Structure formats: C-alpha cells, structure tokens
C-alpha cells in the first residue's frame, strides 16, 4: 500500500511522511532506476531499533573488554566461552552464537590459521605466540550486536603482529567510506587494496552482514568487490565490517568433522576484526567494536 504525503512516516517518528522519509525514499528510487542495488525500507532501522541495538552493543563491548583482561598464555578457549556466557547472561543478554544453526558454544575463538567459527575447547590452551580472534555476538531484548577483536598471546612474531595491525587498518579505512550514497563496494575496495598492498589476501566466500532485528540480515557484505557496486548506503542501515585477511592465499576450507571451523588452505595465519556500524544522515556511527 502506498504511503501518502500526509500519512505518518513508515519509520515510526510520528511525523508526516512528506516531512520525514519522503525525500530520501525518492532519492533511493532514483538509484534503483539506474540499476543499483538499494536497501528495502525494512532494512532501515528506526530510532527505536537503533536504541535497542545500542543497548545490545554495550553488552557486546563490555564482554570483549572483559575477555581482554583475562586472556593470555595458559588460558583455554573454553574459559573464554565460560566468561562470555556468564557475563552476557548476567547482564540480561543471550550469546547469539549459542545453538545458532547448531553452533555448540557461546563465542567463536579462531586461532592462527583458523579463519573464523573456531569452537571453544577445554583442551585448547593458548600458547605464547598465538594470535586469536574472539567473535562475540549478543541478543538483548531481541536486538542483535556483533563484534570481534584480535588478541596477541605473549610474544608474537613480527609477521603475525603486522597481519593483525594491517587487518585493523583495513577496518578503519573501510569505515571512512561509510556514509550515505556511497556503495558497499567503495568500502570493500579500500579494504581489499590495503590488504593486497601488504601482500595479503581477503577471504571471498565469507563476509559481513546486515544486523539488528536478526543476527544475519541482508545485505551480504563482501570485502572484495569493486567501487560503485553492491548495495547503496542509506541512513538507517546497520551492518558489520569484518574482513578476514589471510597472510597467504585467500583459499579456505571447512572442517569436515565439526562442520564449522574454517581454515586457510595453505595453513598460514588469518586475522579478522569486526565492528558494527550505523549509516547516519551525515556519515556513520560505530555501534560495536
Ligand atoms: N559472529 C559471526 C559473525 O560475525 C557469526 C558466527 S555464527 C556462529 O557473523 F554460529 F558461528 F556463531
Ligand atoms: Co558478523
């Protein structure tokens, strides 16, 4: 059903459509007519949704901060899982990974050549020289948040340190491209170029995603696409920036036994940082980090 100019806006602001989202909707329509991929309005978060995602994000950030305080040589990935579960639930949240598509734990812990979706394990003790991605996702009052950080355990080699650092820079550079009327491909391209300039490669098959009312929403967010391609960025979109950067080739495979753990094909290390970002009227706001 078409909204008329004087009807209340679809976003729930209580304002009339003509003085709220009408102009933006028309602008988006123009891009669509030119053949671009554009978000449907149900991907644009309302102020109420954004407030909910912000609250969820606060838990997610606090959990990662706490992981940073306890992690180190001798700690098992199961102990990280226990901390994530206990702290998240003590704040009224639910760890989103737990039972997601059958995932058995509350957090993903991906060490060295593990690209992502590593499963916490009481037998995996963190050792001097490991690099680990801890990927935390929270559901709070129905709203989802998601972010991950790298931690360096003890004395890490210069090569691995550089991989971790460059991957972080990739996210920071990508973030600078997040503003209305840019394309997701503009962001992907700066990330991919920075990785390549340092001799690394970006994983193709797994990427980021819209998030908020569900864990994984449209669009799929690639970090290997061309400028001016992929979905148009429109105020109210919330998505993750989470490139997986490999020291060697971008080829990966999934563990046949657990059906989750993703490894680099060449056995070289991989790093990932993840933030959740909101597209605002004049740029962006980082919701989780
Ligand atoms: N947290 C991951 C992401 O960034 C998703 C993990 S799915 C899980 O999208 F089931 F493995 F937790
Ligand atoms: Co994610």
Coordinates of N, CA, C and O and ligand atoms in Angstrom, one line a residue, residues 96-98 100-101 103 105 107-108 117 135-137 146 207 209 215-216 240 242 260 272 274, ligand 1:
X96 N 24.5 -14.8 21.1 CA 23.8 -15.2 19.8 C 24.3 -16.4 19.2 O 23.5 -17.1 18.5
X97 N 25.6 -16.8 19.3 CA 26.1 -18.0 18.6 C 25.5 -19.3 19.2 O 25.4 -20.2 18.5
X98 N 25.2 -19.3 20.5 CA 24.8 -20.5 21.2 C 23.5 -21.1 20.5 O 22.5 -20.5 20.5
X100 N 23.0 -21.4 17.5 CA 22.7 -20.8 16.2 C 23.1 -21.8 15.1 O 24.3 -22.1 15.0
X101 N 22.1 -22.3 14.4 CA 22.4 -23.3 13.3 C 23.2 -24.5 13.9 O 24.0 -25.1 13.2
X103 N 25.5 -24.3 16.3 CA 26.8 -24.0 16.9 C 26.7 -24.3 18.4 O 25.8 -23.9 19.1
X105 N 28.7 -23.5 21.1 CA 29.2 -22.7 22.1 C 28.7 -21.2 22.0 O 27.9 -20.9 21.1
X107 N 30.6 -18.4 21.8 CA 31.5 -17.4 21.2 C 32.4 -18.2 20.2 O 32.6 -19.4 20.3
X108 N 32.9 -17.5 19.2 CA 33.8 -18.1 18.2 C 35.3 -17.7 18.6 O 35.5 -16.5 18.9
X117 N 34.9 -19.0 13.0 CA 34.0 -20.0 13.5 C 34.7 -21.1 14.3 O 34.2 -22.3 14.4
X135 N 35.1 -13.6 18.7 CA 34.0 -13.0 18.0 C 32.7 -13.2 18.9 O 32.2 -14.3 19.1
X136 N 32.3 -12.0 19.4 CA 31.2 -12.0 20.4 C 30.0 -11.4 19.7 O 30.0 -10.4 19.0
X137 N 28.8 -12.1 20.0 CA 27.6 -11.6 19.4 C 26.5 -11.7 20.5 O 26.5 -12.7 21.2
X146 N 27.3 -7.4 17.3 CA 28.3 -8.4 16.8 C 29.6 -7.6 16.7 O 29.6 -6.6 16.0
X207 N 31.7 -13.1 4.5 CA 31.8 -11.7 4.7 C 30.9 -11.2 5.8 O 30.7 -11.9 6.8
X209 N 27.5 -8.6 7.1 CA 26.0 -8.8 7.0 C 25.3 -7.6 7.7 O 25.8 -7.0 8.6
X215 N 20.3 -11.8 13.5 CA 21.8 -12.0 13.6 C 22.4 -11.6 12.2 O 23.2 -10.8 12.1
X216 N 21.9 -12.3 11.2 CA 22.4 -12.1 9.9 C 21.3 -11.6 9.0 O 20.4 -12.4 8.6
X240 N 27.9 -5.0 9.5 CA 29.2 -5.2 10.0 C 30.3 -5.0 9.0 O 30.1 -5.2 7.8
X242 N 33.9 -6.7 8.7 CA 34.6 -7.8 9.3 C 35.4 -8.6 8.3 O 35.2 -9.8 8.2
X260 N 32.1 -26.6 11.2 CA 32.2 -25.1 11.5 C 33.5 -24.5 11.2 O 33.6 -23.5 10.5
X272 N 41.2 -11.2 11.7 CA 39.9 -10.5 11.5 C 39.6 -9.6 12.7 O 39.8 -9.9 13.8
X274 N 36.1 -7.0 13.7 CA 34.8 -6.8 13.3 C 34.2 -5.6 14.1 O 34.3 -5.6 15.4
Ligands
LIG1 N1 29.9 -13.8 14.8 C1 29.9 -14.3 13.4 C2 29.8 -13.1 12.5 O1 30.5 -12.2 12.7 C3 28.9 -15.4 13.2 C4 29.2 -16.6 13.9 S1 28.0 -17.7 13.6 C5 28.3 -18.8 14.8 O2 28.9 -13.0 11.7 F1 27.3 -19.6 14.8 F2 29.4 -19.4 14.5 F3 28.4 -18.2 15.9

